[in-house]
Structures are given as structure tokens and as C-alpha cells.
């Protein structure tokens, strides 16, 4: 059985990523890209669907031991796990994926710390998300697993043997001894990949992360949390193109045992834009430049066909399918690959993309005339479409509505483009778009606001609240001291808070179909809870903001990672993991609280 979501560590190479559990099991790995078929899919099923465990040897009828300690080595994605084995000694396993130009590799180095410890490596590769058993054989003393177009090569100095369609290695390490294992992916029609050098790869990987983190400009009291979040966001960036995935996993459930299971291994314009803004605010311009280039290629200058998400290289076809041979994480079915929401209309993405381009411009990123032209095209499209209903930020699978957040972000798109024109860096119908900005603002304030309750609502004419309304003051639609803003913040606190003070996205209806067109409930949405902390700081309730922020920090796992949501009933993380949309607002709130001096110690 897979571990709890927060039991996993992330390792990656900016092209794909693996999840490693506390017992030394890699239960998730897609090769060669984030969105490729999984070779280890045990997290969505059982060990029959692929895994790789390295840890102290244990009896066949016993559970593998959980590591006594684990940590990332400094500010890196190099994971160290240590086991203390009674009467035998202590052993350490170092797991990492070297940033690469060539074949993707997962390296695992076993090191004796004290005594003599009997170890076992159990490697069960299952291609195509656990469905295909590969042909495993030896080539020039190396073990290779082949299935169709893919091959995975295992290199180690330890003796290996095959049993029950699994490759095992049983060995002993004494203090100071090291035994390395490396798997490398290669197209099956290519010649075998070069022999790996695990120690050189470890040194190069440590140096890569050390140099990257040195560019961080944040020096505040929450530096540990901010840097770990930045490293996580970097790990979710697909280096060859600059695309940023929302998460490296699919179908980790928002509702344990339910149907709210989605594939997040794609680049949402919204998520990527807000990720970009956090990277820019902390000194990372190269990532911003790469993302802008990705955006221009993906959109290809045609705003009428703008999708809310793309593949990591800009692919448009992301058809959704269900993998019925996988039972799902803790029987949360269906397991989905692809994402049907790609075809939705979400007007807010125009605002997020324009805001990201505006911020890049304001922070001195070299001007790109095509980016400015794209921004103008986006507004010309919005002129005729901003007043349409859409599926909104939460990608509802129910009927389209006039979502207030979508209209607010359409206003942001127009406002930031006006600022671009006013700066002299673009030409456009300034007065016409000023009138458009005023029209959208007036429309939202008249149709999206409930004067009796003194709150904005989820959509025009509705009574439901929505946590995305917390962004109204953050994007400058209204000032923080406006009574309508304060009323909305307080209404969301009253009506969308869990017992432990975290924030739900919107009301759900249990077994009944809710506003999002789906049955079931979900946990507190962590991004929304960070937004609440931001808003509280903006309206002067800074102590309350700090306390909420630090409660949210306490939800991170022992390695500083967050999934999408927190289940207040089960007291555990839920949703895809780790989630960019959780780590971005963590950074933003830390920056705001640091600027206000609202922190303890």
C-alpha cells in the first residue's frame, strides 16, 4: 500500500520527477518527461504496477522499515534517508536525479554509516502505467528492461538476480562502504547509454543547486520555507522549453476514495504565470525569460484559440482518458491521464498572463516586441468576450456562469495593457480601453456584489461565496480598505473556513452534485488559505495574518512540501503533490509579511 501523500519526497532533474516514500520506495516515475507513461506507478495501485525499494533487508512477511531520519542535503533536491538497524548499524541512502542534457537518470547510493547492515534492492519496472511487463535481460553485463519504444538500463556493482519478474540485489554494507545503483532511460532503438559515474553526478548535482539558490534575493525570516518552495518550483520547470507543470503527478485525490482525481502534469497558463511572478520577485529572471518564450510559442499569436493549458512543449491535444487497470490511490478511482479541461473557456487566464508579462516588463526583463503584440491581441479578443459566461478558475464541470473572479481578471488584463501603452512601449486605443476598463469594473460592482451581506459572490446573481474573491485587493481591483473588500474577507472567513481556520474554495454538497458539477467534498485549498493570510495583512490584521501563515507552514511535510489541499477530517494532505499552486502563494505571503514586519522572532 502506498504511503500517505505527505510521506513522499520529491527528486527531479527539471525534465521529470520521482516520488520516494519514507521506507525507501520510489513509487512514481515517468520517463523521459513529466507527462510520459509511468515506469513506477505503485502510488496509484500496488507494487504490481511498478516500484523500486532500497532499504534494510526484511522478512518476506514483514513491512519494510521506515527511515529513522531523512532530509534534503542543504538547499538541494538531493535526498538522504537513514535507518538505524538494532544490533547491526546505521545505513544511509542518497537519492537524486542529475540535471541533464542526455538520458534521464535516477541514482541511489547506499552508504554504510556504522556497523554492518544487510540491504536489499527490489526493482520492478512496469511500463505504460503498470500495464506492460518489460523484457529484462543482460547486455554486456548491464541489466536492461525493454518494452516497445522504451528501455531502462540498470547499472550497479552489486550482484543482481531476477525472481518473480523483479530484479533483486542483496548485499551488505559496512561503515565507509558505498554501493551505487543507477537507472537510465533510453529509446530502445538506440545503443546503450554511457556508463554512469554516480559520485561525479552527485557532485555536479550539488553544485547545480548551490549555484541556483545563490541567485535568491529573499533574505527574510521565512527564508527556509521560501527557498524550499523555490527549489520545488524550479523542479516543476521543464528545462528544454521553459514550461512549468502544475504538479508532477496525476490522480492523487482531492477526496480520498472519491472521483476528484485529475492529471496535473501540464502547463496551466494560470499556474505558470503566478509561478513566474514569484520567481521574478525573488531574483530569477532566466526562468521568466524562458517561460515568456514558451508562452509565445504555445499561444502562437492566436488568442481566439487560447487554451487554458498546454503540454510542456506547447502541445494542444491533451485528451482525457481513464486507466481502468489501476485501482487508484487508496482506491480513489478513476485514474485519469490527459485533461479535458484544456478545452474550457476560462477568461481569468487572460488576466494572469497579462499580469505576468507586465511584471516581467516592470522588473527589467528585456523587451520582446512580440510579447507586447500578443498582449494587445489578447485585449482585442477580450473586448468582444469578457461578458460571456465561462468555467472559471476552478474549472467547473457544471454549466458556465458569469464568475466574478473571471471578470475581475479580465479587468486586470485591460488595466495592465493600458499601463503598457501609457509607458510608451506599445500603441493601442487608449481611451477606448480606458472606457472598457471602467465598464468591466462597473459591471462587477453592480452584478457581482451582494449589498445585503456586504460581500462579492461567486458569480452574478448567486449567493455562494468563492475564495478566489480574496484576490480582488491583491490585483488592485479595489483598495484593501474598501468596505466591500473587508466585508468579502469576513464573509469568507465565516462561511468557507474549516474548524482549524483554513479556507475552502467554495461550498460542496457531499454526495450531491455541487456547483462544480461533481459529487463529493474536498479539503481546504491551501492556496486560498495563503490568500486569506495575505488579505488579512493588507487590511491591517497582521498578527492574525502571521498566525494563519505559520499554521499553514506547519502543514508542510518534514521536507517542506505541500500538496494541493489539507483534509481537516483526516488531518492529512490530499491532491497532487507537490503542488505549484500551493508553494507560489507561500512565497508571496512570506514576502508580504516580511515587508510589513509581521513575523515572530
Coordinates of C-alpha atoms in Angstrom, one line a residue:
X1 CA 0.0 0.0 0.0
X2 CA 1.3 3.5 -0.9
X3 CA 2.2 5.8 1.9
X4 CA 0.3 8.9 2.9
X5 CA 0.9 11.7 0.4
X6 CA 3.0 13.7 2.8
X7 CA 5.2 10.6 3.3
X8 CA 6.8 11.3 -0.1
X9 CA 9.9 13.2 -1.1
X10 CA 10.4 14.8 -4.5
X11 CA 13.5 14.3 -6.5
X12 CA 13.9 15.5 -10.1
X13 CA 16.0 16.8 -12.9
X14 CA 13.8 19.6 -14.4
X15 CA 12.5 17.2 -17.0
X16 CA 10.8 14.6 -14.9
X17 CA 10.5 13.7 -11.2
X18 CA 10.2 10.7 -8.8
X19 CA 8.4 10.4 -5.5
X20 CA 10.3 8.4 -2.8
X21 CA 8.5 7.2 0.3
X22 CA 9.8 7.1 3.8
X23 CA 10.6 3.4 3.5
X24 CA 12.9 3.9 0.5
X25 CA 10.4 3.1 -2.2
X26 CA 10.2 5.1 -5.4
X27 CA 6.5 4.7 -6.2
X28 CA 6.2 7.2 -9.0
X29 CA 8.4 8.0 -12.0
X30 CA 7.5 8.9 -15.6
X31 CA 10.2 8.6 -18.2
X32 CA 11.6 10.5 -20.0
X33 CA 9.3 13.5 -19.3
X34 CA 6.8 14.6 -16.7
X35 CA 3.9 13.7 -18.9
X36 CA 5.4 10.4 -20.2
X37 CA 4.0 7.0 -19.2
X38 CA 5.0 5.9 -15.7
X39 CA 7.6 3.2 -15.1
X40 CA 6.8 3.2 -11.4
X41 CA 3.0 3.7 -10.8
X42 CA 2.7 1.9 -7.4
X43 CA 1.4 5.0 -5.8
X44 CA -1.8 4.6 -7.9
X45 CA -2.1 0.9 -7.4
X46 CA 0.1 -1.7 -5.8
X47 CA 3.6 -2.9 -6.1
X48 CA 2.5 -4.9 -9.2
X49 CA 2.3 -1.6 -11.0
X50 CA 6.0 -0.8 -10.6
X51 CA 8.3 0.4 -7.8
X52 CA 11.9 0.5 -6.6
X53 CA 12.7 0.0 -3.0
X54 CA 16.2 0.2 -1.4
X55 CA 16.4 -0.3 2.4
X56 CA 17.5 -2.7 5.1
X57 CA 16.6 -6.3 4.3
X58 CA 13.4 -7.6 6.0
X59 CA 11.5 -10.8 6.3
X60 CA 9.1 -11.6 3.4
X61 CA 6.1 -11.3 5.7
X62 CA 7.3 -8.1 7.4
X63 CA 6.7 -4.5 6.4
X64 CA 9.8 -2.6 5.1
X65 CA 11.3 -0.4 7.8
X66 CA 10.6 3.4 7.6
X67 CA 13.7 5.5 7.7
X68 CA 14.6 7.0 11.1
X69 CA 15.7 10.3 9.5
X70 CA 15.5 12.0 6.2
X71 CA 16.5 15.4 4.8
X72 CA 17.5 17.2 1.7
X73 CA 21.2 18.0 1.6
X74 CA 21.3 21.7 2.2
X75 CA 19.3 23.7 -0.4
X76 CA 19.1 21.0 -3.0
X77 CA 16.9 18.1 -4.3
X78 CA 19.4 15.5 -3.0
X79 CA 17.6 13.3 -0.5
X80 CA 19.3 11.5 2.3
X81 CA 17.4 8.7 4.3
X82 CA 19.0 6.9 7.3
X83 CA 18.0 3.7 9.0
X84 CA 19.2 2.6 12.4
X85 CA 19.0 -1.2 12.5
X86 CA 19.1 -2.6 16.0
X87 CA 22.3 -4.6 16.7
X88 CA 23.6 -4.1 13.2
X89 CA 24.3 -0.5 12.5
X90 CA 23.2 2.6 10.5
X91 CA 22.9 2.9 6.8
X92 CA 22.3 5.9 4.5
X93 CA 20.6 6.0 1.1
X94 CA 21.2 9.1 -1.1
X95 CA 18.7 9.6 -3.9
X96 CA 18.9 12.2 -6.7
X97 CA 18.3 12.9 -10.4
X98 CA 21.2 14.7 -12.0
X99 CA 20.1 17.8 -14.1
X100 CA 20.8 16.6 -17.7
X101 CA 21.2 17.1 -21.3
X102 CA 21.2 13.4 -22.1
X103 CA 19.4 10.3 -20.8
X104 CA 17.4 10.8 -17.6
X105 CA 18.9 9.0 -14.6
X106 CA 17.8 8.1 -11.1
X107 CA 20.8 7.5 -8.9
X108 CA 20.7 5.8 -5.5
X109 CA 23.9 5.5 -3.4
X110 CA 23.9 3.2 -0.3
X111 CA 26.5 4.1 2.3
X112 CA 27.4 2.3 5.5
X113 CA 27.5 4.8 8.4
X114 CA 28.3 2.3 11.2
X115 CA 28.3 -1.5 11.8
X116 CA 27.3 -3.9 9.0
X117 CA 23.8 -3.7 7.6
X118 CA 22.2 -6.3 5.2
X119 CA 20.4 -4.4 2.4
X120 CA 18.1 -5.3 -0.4
X121 CA 17.2 -3.5 -3.7
X122 CA 13.9 -4.6 -5.3
X123 CA 13.3 -3.1 -8.7
X124 CA 10.1 -3.9 -10.5
X125 CA 9.7 -1.9 -13.7
X126 CA 6.3 -1.8 -15.3
X127 CA 5.9 0.3 -18.4
X128 CA 2.7 2.1 -19.6
X129 CA 1.5 3.0 -16.1
X130 CA 2.0 -0.5 -14.7
X131 CA 0.3 -2.4 -17.5
X132 CA 3.3 -3.7 -19.5
X133 CA 5.9 -6.2 -18.1
X134 CA 9.2 -5.4 -20.0
X135 CA 11.7 -7.9 -21.3
X136 CA 14.6 -7.8 -18.8
X137 CA 17.9 -9.2 -19.9
X138 CA 21.7 -8.7 -19.8
X139 CA 23.7 -6.8 -22.3
X140 CA 27.5 -6.6 -21.8
X141 CA 27.0 -7.2 -18.1
X142 CA 24.3 -4.5 -17.7
X143 CA 20.7 -5.1 -17.0
X144 CA 18.2 -3.6 -19.4
X145 CA 14.4 -3.6 -19.5
X146 CA 12.8 -3.1 -22.9
X147 CA 9.1 -2.6 -23.9
X148 CA 8.2 -1.1 -27.2
X149 CA 10.0 2.3 -27.8
X150 CA 11.4 2.4 -24.2
X151 CA 14.4 0.9 -22.4
X152 CA 15.6 1.4 -18.9
X153 CA 19.2 0.4 -18.0
X154 CA 20.3 -0.6 -14.5
X155 CA 23.9 -0.2 -13.6
X156 CA 25.4 -1.3 -10.2
X157 CA 28.5 -3.1 -8.9
X158 CA 26.2 -5.3 -6.7
X159 CA 25.2 -8.7 -7.8
X160 CA 21.6 -8.9 -9.2
X161 CA 19.2 -11.7 -9.9
X162 CA 15.7 -12.0 -11.3
X163 CA 12.8 -13.5 -9.4
X164 CA 9.0 -13.1 -9.7
X165 CA 9.5 -10.6 -12.6
X166 CA 11.5 -8.4 -10.3
X167 CA 15.3 -7.6 -10.2
X168 CA 16.8 -8.1 -6.8
X169 CA 20.1 -7.3 -5.2
X170 CA 21.1 -8.5 -1.8
X171 CA 24.3 -7.1 -0.3
X172 CA 25.9 -5.9 3.0
X173 CA 27.5 -2.5 3.6
X174 CA 30.0 -1.8 6.4
X175 CA 30.9 1.7 7.7
X176 CA 32.5 3.7 4.9
X177 CA 31.5 1.4 2.1
X178 CA 29.3 2.6 -0.8
X179 CA 27.2 0.7 -3.3
X180 CA 25.6 2.7 -6.1
X181 CA 22.6 1.9 -8.3
X182 CA 21.6 3.9 -11.4
X183 CA 18.7 3.5 -13.8
X184 CA 18.9 5.4 -17.2
X185 CA 16.2 5.7 -19.8
X186 CA 17.0 5.4 -23.4
X187 CA 14.9 4.9 -26.6
X188 CA 15.0 1.2 -27.2
X189 CA 16.3 1.5 -30.7
X190 CA 19.4 3.5 -29.6
X191 CA 22.7 2.0 -28.5
X192 CA 23.1 1.6 -24.8
X193 CA 23.7 4.8 -22.8
X194 CA 27.1 5.6 -21.4
X195 CA 28.1 4.0 -18.1
X196 CA 27.1 6.4 -15.3
X197 CA 29.5 7.9 -12.7
X198 CA 27.3 8.2 -9.6
X199 CA 29.9 10.1 -7.5
X200 CA 30.6 12.7 -10.2
X201 CA 26.9 13.0 -10.8
X202 CA 26.3 13.7 -7.1
X203 CA 29.0 16.3 -7.0
X204 CA 27.6 18.1 -10.1
X205 CA 24.0 17.9 -8.8
X206 CA 25.0 19.5 -5.5
X207 CA 26.9 22.2 -7.4
X208 CA 23.9 22.9 -9.7
X209 CA 21.6 23.5 -6.8
X210 CA 24.1 25.5 -4.8
X211 CA 24.7 27.9 -7.7
X212 CA 20.9 28.2 -8.4
X213 CA 19.9 29.0 -4.9
X214 CA 22.7 31.7 -4.7
X215 CA 20.5 33.8 -7.0
X216 CA 17.7 34.1 -4.5
X217 CA 17.3 37.7 -3.3
X218 CA 15.0 36.9 -0.4
X219 CA 16.8 37.2 3.0
X220 CA 13.8 37.4 5.4
X221 CA 12.8 35.4 8.4
X222 CA 11.0 32.7 6.3
X223 CA 13.9 32.0 4.1
X224 CA 13.9 28.2 4.7
X225 CA 10.3 27.9 3.6
X226 CA 10.7 30.3 0.7
X227 CA 13.9 28.6 -0.6
X228 CA 12.4 25.1 -0.4
X229 CA 9.3 26.4 -2.3
X230 CA 11.5 28.0 -5.0
X231 CA 13.5 24.8 -5.4
X232 CA 10.2 22.9 -5.8
X233 CA 9.0 25.3 -8.4
X234 CA 12.3 25.0 -10.3
X235 CA 11.9 21.2 -10.1
X236 CA 8.5 21.6 -11.8
X237 CA 10.0 23.5 -14.7
X238 CA 10.6 21.6 -17.9
X239 CA 14.1 22.9 -18.7
X240 CA 14.2 22.2 -22.5
X241 CA 11.1 24.5 -23.2
X242 CA 10.5 26.6 -20.0
X243 CA 7.1 25.1 -19.5
X244 CA 6.0 24.7 -15.8
X245 CA 3.9 21.8 -14.7
X246 CA 1.2 22.3 -12.0
X247 CA 2.4 19.1 -10.3
X248 CA 4.5 16.0 -11.3
X249 CA 1.6 13.6 -10.6
X250 CA -1.8 12.5 -11.8
X251 CA -4.9 11.4 -9.9
X252 CA -3.7 11.9 -6.3
X253 CA -7.2 12.5 -4.9
X254 CA -8.7 15.7 -3.5
X255 CA -11.2 13.5 -1.8
X256 CA -9.8 10.1 -0.6
X257 CA -11.9 7.4 -2.2
X258 CA -13.7 9.9 -4.4
X259 CA -13.7 10.9 -8.1
X260 CA -11.9 14.2 -7.9
X261 CA -8.7 12.9 -9.5
X262 CA -7.0 14.9 -12.2
X263 CA -3.8 14.9 -14.2
X264 CA -1.7 17.9 -13.4
X265 CA 1.4 17.2 -15.5
X266 CA 0.7 20.0 -17.9
X267 CA 1.3 23.7 -18.1
X268 CA -1.7 25.8 -17.0
X269 CA -1.3 29.4 -18.1
X270 CA -2.6 30.5 -14.8
X271 CA -0.3 28.4 -12.6
X272 CA 2.7 29.1 -14.8
X273 CA 2.0 32.9 -14.7
X274 CA 1.8 33.1 -10.9
X275 CA 4.8 30.8 -10.6
X276 CA 6.7 33.2 -12.9
X277 CA 5.7 36.2 -10.7
X278 CA 7.1 34.5 -7.6
X279 CA 10.4 33.7 -9.3
X280 CA 10.7 37.2 -10.6
X281 CA 10.1 38.7 -7.1
X282 CA 12.9 36.5 -5.7
X283 CA 15.6 37.2 -8.4
X284 CA 15.0 34.5 -11.1
X285 CA 14.9 36.3 -14.4
X286 CA 16.2 33.5 -16.6
X287 CA 13.1 31.3 -15.8
X288 CA 10.9 34.3 -16.6
X289 CA 12.6 34.7 -20.0
X290 CA 12.3 31.0 -20.8
X291 CA 8.6 31.0 -19.8
X292 CA 7.8 34.0 -21.9
X293 CA 9.4 32.3 -24.9
X294 CA 7.4 29.1 -24.1
X295 CA 4.2 31.2 -24.0
X296 CA 4.8 32.9 -27.3
X297 CA 5.4 29.5 -29.0
X298 CA 2.4 27.8 -27.3
X299 CA -0.1 30.6 -28.0
X300 CA 1.3 31.2 -31.5
X301 CA -0.3 34.6 -31.7
X302 CA -3.8 33.4 -31.9
X303 CA -5.8 34.5 -28.8
X304 CA -9.1 33.2 -30.2
X305 CA -7.7 29.7 -29.8
X306 CA -6.0 30.3 -26.5
X307 CA -6.2 27.2 -24.3
X308 CA -6.0 27.4 -20.5
X309 CA -3.3 24.7 -20.5
X310 CA -0.8 23.1 -22.9
X311 CA 1.7 20.3 -22.9
X312 CA 5.1 21.1 -21.5
X313 CA 6.4 21.7 -25.0
X314 CA 3.3 23.6 -26.1
X315 CA 1.2 20.6 -27.2
X316 CA -2.5 21.4 -27.6
X317 CA -4.0 17.9 -27.7
X318 CA -4.4 16.7 -24.1
X319 CA -7.3 14.3 -24.4
X320 CA -8.6 12.8 -21.1
X321 CA -8.7 9.0 -20.6
X322 CA -9.2 6.6 -17.7
X323 CA -6.7 3.9 -16.8
X324 CA -9.1 1.1 -15.6
X325 CA -6.3 -1.3 -14.7
X326 CA -5.2 1.0 -11.9
X327 CA -7.3 1.0 -8.7
X328 CA -6.2 4.5 -7.8
X329 CA -4.5 5.9 -4.7
X330 CA -6.3 4.4 -1.7
X331 CA -9.0 3.2 -4.2
X332 CA -9.7 6.7 -5.4
X333 CA -10.9 6.0 -8.9
X334 CA -10.8 6.7 -11.8
X335 CA -7.2 7.3 -12.5
X336 CA -7.0 9.8 -15.3
X337 CA -4.4 10.9 -17.8
X338 CA -4.8 13.9 -20.0
X339 CA -7.1 16.7 -19.0
X340 CA -10.4 17.5 -20.6
X341 CA -10.4 21.0 -19.0
X342 CA -8.0 22.1 -21.7
X343 CA -11.0 22.9 -23.9
X344 CA -12.7 25.1 -21.3
X345 CA -13.2 28.8 -21.6
X346 CA -11.6 30.5 -18.6
X347 CA -11.5 34.2 -19.0
X348 CA -9.3 34.8 -16.0
X349 CA -6.2 33.3 -17.8
X350 CA -6.1 36.5 -19.9
X351 CA -5.6 38.5 -16.8
X352 CA -2.9 36.1 -15.3
X353 CA -0.9 36.0 -18.5
X354 CA -1.1 39.8 -19.0
X355 CA -0.1 40.4 -15.3
X356 CA 2.9 38.1 -15.7
X357 CA 4.0 39.9 -18.9
X358 CA 3.5 43.2 -17.1
X359 CA 5.6 42.1 -14.1
X360 CA 8.4 40.8 -16.4
X361 CA 8.4 44.2 -18.1
X362 CA 8.4 46.1 -14.8
X363 CA 11.3 44.1 -13.4
X364 CA 13.5 44.9 -16.3
X365 CA 13.3 41.7 -18.4
X366 CA 14.5 42.7 -21.9
X367 CA 11.7 43.9 -24.1
X368 CA 10.1 41.5 -26.6
X369 CA 8.0 43.2 -29.2
X370 CA 6.1 40.0 -30.0
X371 CA 5.1 39.7 -26.3
X372 CA 3.7 43.2 -26.4
X373 CA 1.9 42.4 -29.7
X374 CA 0.4 39.3 -28.1
X375 CA -0.8 41.4 -25.1
X376 CA -2.6 43.8 -27.4
X377 CA -4.2 40.8 -29.3
X378 CA -5.4 39.4 -26.0
X379 CA -7.2 42.6 -25.1
X380 CA -8.8 42.9 -28.6
X381 CA -10.2 39.4 -28.1
X382 CA -11.4 40.2 -24.6
X383 CA -13.3 43.3 -25.9
X384 CA -15.8 41.0 -27.5
X385 CA -15.8 38.2 -25.0
X386 CA -15.3 39.4 -21.4
X387 CA -19.0 39.5 -20.8
X388 CA -19.5 35.8 -21.7
X389 CA -20.1 33.1 -19.0
X390 CA -17.2 30.7 -18.5
X391 CA -16.0 27.7 -16.5
X392 CA -13.9 29.9 -14.2
X393 CA -10.7 29.5 -12.2
X394 CA -11.8 26.2 -10.6
X395 CA -12.6 24.5 -14.0
X396 CA -16.1 23.5 -13.0
X397 CA -17.7 20.7 -14.9
X398 CA -21.1 22.1 -14.5
X399 CA -22.8 24.9 -16.6
X400 CA -20.9 28.0 -17.4
X401 CA -21.5 31.1 -15.2
X402 CA -20.6 34.7 -15.0
X403 CA -17.9 34.1 -12.4
X404 CA -16.8 37.3 -10.6
X405 CA -13.2 36.3 -10.4
X406 CA -13.1 35.9 -14.2
X407 CA -14.5 39.4 -14.7
X408 CA -12.0 40.8 -12.2
X409 CA -9.1 39.2 -14.1
X410 CA -10.4 40.5 -17.4
X411 CA -10.3 43.9 -15.8
X412 CA -6.6 43.2 -14.8
X413 CA -5.8 42.3 -18.4
X414 CA -7.1 45.6 -19.7
X415 CA -5.6 47.6 -16.8
X416 CA -2.1 46.2 -17.3
X417 CA -2.3 46.7 -21.1
X418 CA -3.3 50.4 -20.5
X419 CA -0.2 50.8 -18.3
X420 CA 2.0 49.2 -21.1
X421 CA 0.6 51.8 -23.6
X422 CA 1.0 54.7 -21.1
X423 CA 4.7 53.7 -20.6
X424 CA 5.2 54.2 -24.3
X425 CA 6.1 50.6 -25.0
X426 CA 3.1 49.8 -27.1
X427 CA 0.4 51.5 -29.2
X428 CA -3.3 51.0 -28.8
X429 CA -6.7 52.7 -28.5
X430 CA -6.0 54.2 -25.0
X431 CA -9.3 56.0 -24.4
X432 CA -11.3 53.1 -25.8
X433 CA -9.7 50.7 -23.5
X434 CA -10.0 53.0 -20.5
X435 CA -13.7 53.0 -21.2
X436 CA -13.6 49.2 -21.4
X437 CA -11.8 49.0 -18.0
X438 CA -14.4 51.2 -16.4
X439 CA -17.2 49.2 -18.0
X440 CA -15.9 45.9 -16.6
X441 CA -15.4 47.4 -13.2
X442 CA -18.9 48.9 -13.1
X443 CA -20.4 45.6 -14.2
X444 CA -18.7 43.6 -11.5
X445 CA -19.6 46.0 -8.7
X446 CA -23.2 46.1 -9.8
X447 CA -23.8 42.4 -10.6
X448 CA -21.3 40.5 -8.5
X449 CA -21.8 42.3 -5.2
X450 CA -24.5 41.4 -2.6
X451 CA -25.2 44.7 -0.7
X452 CA -27.4 43.0 1.9
X453 CA -24.5 40.7 3.0
X454 CA -21.8 43.2 2.1
X455 CA -19.8 40.7 0.0
X456 CA -18.9 39.8 -3.5
X457 CA -20.3 36.5 -4.6
X458 CA -19.0 33.6 -6.7
X459 CA -21.0 34.5 -9.8
X460 CA -23.5 37.1 -10.9
X461 CA -26.8 36.6 -9.1
X462 CA -25.6 33.8 -6.9
X463 CA -25.5 33.6 -3.1
X464 CA -22.4 31.3 -2.9
X465 CA -19.0 32.6 -1.9
X466 CA -15.8 31.8 -3.5
X467 CA -12.2 32.1 -2.1
X468 CA -11.0 33.5 -5.4
X469 CA -12.7 36.7 -4.4
X470 CA -9.8 37.2 -2.0
X471 CA -7.7 38.2 -4.9
X472 CA -9.8 41.4 -5.5
X473 CA -7.5 43.6 -3.4
X474 CA -4.3 41.8 -4.4
X475 CA -4.7 42.6 -8.1
X476 CA -5.7 46.2 -7.4
X477 CA -9.4 45.9 -8.4
X478 CA -10.4 47.7 -5.2
X479 CA -8.3 49.0 -2.3
X480 CA -7.9 46.9 0.8
X481 CA -9.7 49.4 2.9
X482 CA -12.9 49.4 0.8
X483 CA -15.8 48.2 2.9
X484 CA -16.8 45.7 0.2
X485 CA -13.4 44.1 0.3
X486 CA -13.4 43.9 4.1
X487 CA -16.9 42.5 4.0
X488 CA -15.9 39.9 1.5
X489 CA -12.9 38.8 3.5
X490 CA -15.0 38.5 6.7
X491 CA -17.8 36.6 4.9
X492 CA -15.3 34.1 3.5
X493 CA -13.8 33.6 7.0
X494 CA -17.3 32.9 8.4
X495 CA -18.7 30.7 5.6
X496 CA -15.7 29.0 4.0
X497 CA -13.4 28.3 7.0
X498 CA -12.8 24.8 8.3
X499 CA -12.8 24.3 12.1
X500 CA -9.0 24.7 12.1
X501 CA -9.2 28.0 10.3
X502 CA -8.2 27.1 6.8
X503 CA -10.2 28.1 3.7
X504 CA -12.3 26.0 1.3
X505 CA -12.5 27.1 -2.4
X506 CA -16.3 27.1 -2.4
X507 CA -19.2 25.1 -0.9
X508 CA -19.6 21.5 -1.9
X509 CA -22.6 19.2 -1.5
X510 CA -21.3 15.9 -0.3
X511 CA -22.9 13.1 -2.2
X512 CA -25.0 15.5 -4.2
X513 CA -23.7 17.2 -7.3
X514 CA -22.4 20.7 -6.4
X515 CA -21.8 23.9 -8.2
X516 CA -18.7 22.3 -9.9
X517 CA -20.8 19.5 -11.4
X518 CA -19.2 16.8 -9.2
X519 CA -20.2 14.8 -6.2
X520 CA -18.1 14.6 -3.1
X521 CA -16.3 17.1 -0.9
X522 CA -12.7 18.3 -0.8
X523 CA -10.2 19.6 1.7
X524 CA -9.2 23.1 2.5
X525 CA -7.5 24.6 -0.6
X526 CA -4.0 25.7 0.6
X527 CA -3.6 28.5 -2.0
X528 CA -6.9 30.1 -0.8
X529 CA -5.7 29.9 2.8
X530 CA -2.5 31.7 1.9
X531 CA -4.6 34.3 0.1
X532 CA -6.6 34.8 3.3
X533 CA -3.3 35.5 5.2
X534 CA -2.3 38.0 2.5
X535 CA -5.6 39.8 2.7
X536 CA -5.6 39.9 6.5
X537 CA -2.2 41.6 6.3
X538 CA -3.4 44.0 3.7
X539 CA -6.3 45.2 5.9
X540 CA -4.1 45.7 8.9
X541 CA -4.8 42.4 10.8
X542 CA -1.2 41.5 10.6
X543 CA -0.9 39.4 13.8
X544 CA -3.8 37.3 12.6
X545 CA -2.2 37.0 9.2
X546 CA 1.1 35.8 10.7
X547 CA -0.6 33.2 12.9
X548 CA -2.5 31.8 9.9
X549 CA 0.6 31.8 7.8
X550 CA 2.6 29.9 10.4
X551 CA -0.2 27.4 10.9
X552 CA 0.0 26.8 7.1
X553 CA 3.7 26.3 7.3
X554 CA 3.2 23.7 9.9
X555 CA 1.1 21.6 7.4
X556 CA 4.2 21.1 5.2
X557 CA 5.7 17.7 5.5
X558 CA 9.1 17.2 7.1
X559 CA 10.8 18.1 3.9
X560 CA 8.8 21.4 3.4
X561 CA 6.5 20.1 0.7
X562 CA 2.8 20.8 0.2
X563 CA 0.1 19.1 -1.8
X564 CA -2.9 20.9 -3.2
X565 CA -5.2 20.6 -0.2
X566 CA -5.5 19.8 3.5
X567 CA -8.2 17.4 4.6
X568 CA -9.4 18.7 8.0
X569 CA -11.3 15.4 8.8
X570 CA -8.4 13.1 8.1
X571 CA -5.7 15.6 9.1
X572 CA -3.6 14.9 6.1
X573 CA -2.5 16.3 2.8
X574 CA -4.6 15.5 -0.3
X575 CA -4.4 16.2 -4.0
X576 CA -1.5 16.1 -6.5
X577 CA 1.9 16.5 -4.9
X578 CA 3.9 18.7 -4.7
X579 CA 1.7 21.4 -6.0
X580 CA 3.0 24.7 -7.5
X581 CA -0.3 26.4 -6.7
X582 CA 0.4 25.9 -3.0
X583 CA 4.1 26.9 -3.0
X584 CA 3.6 30.1 -5.0
X585 CA 1.3 31.8 -2.6
X586 CA 3.5 30.6 0.3
X587 CA 6.3 32.7 -1.2
X588 CA 4.1 35.7 -1.9
X589 CA 2.7 35.7 1.6
X590 CA 6.1 35.4 3.1
X591 CA 7.3 38.4 1.1
X592 CA 4.3 40.5 2.2
X593 CA 4.6 39.6 5.8
X594 CA 8.3 40.3 5.7
X595 CA 7.7 43.7 4.1
X596 CA 5.2 44.6 6.8
X597 CA 7.4 43.3 9.7
X598 CA 4.6 41.0 10.7
X599 CA 6.6 38.0 11.8
X600 CA 7.6 36.4 15.1
X601 CA 11.2 36.4 16.3

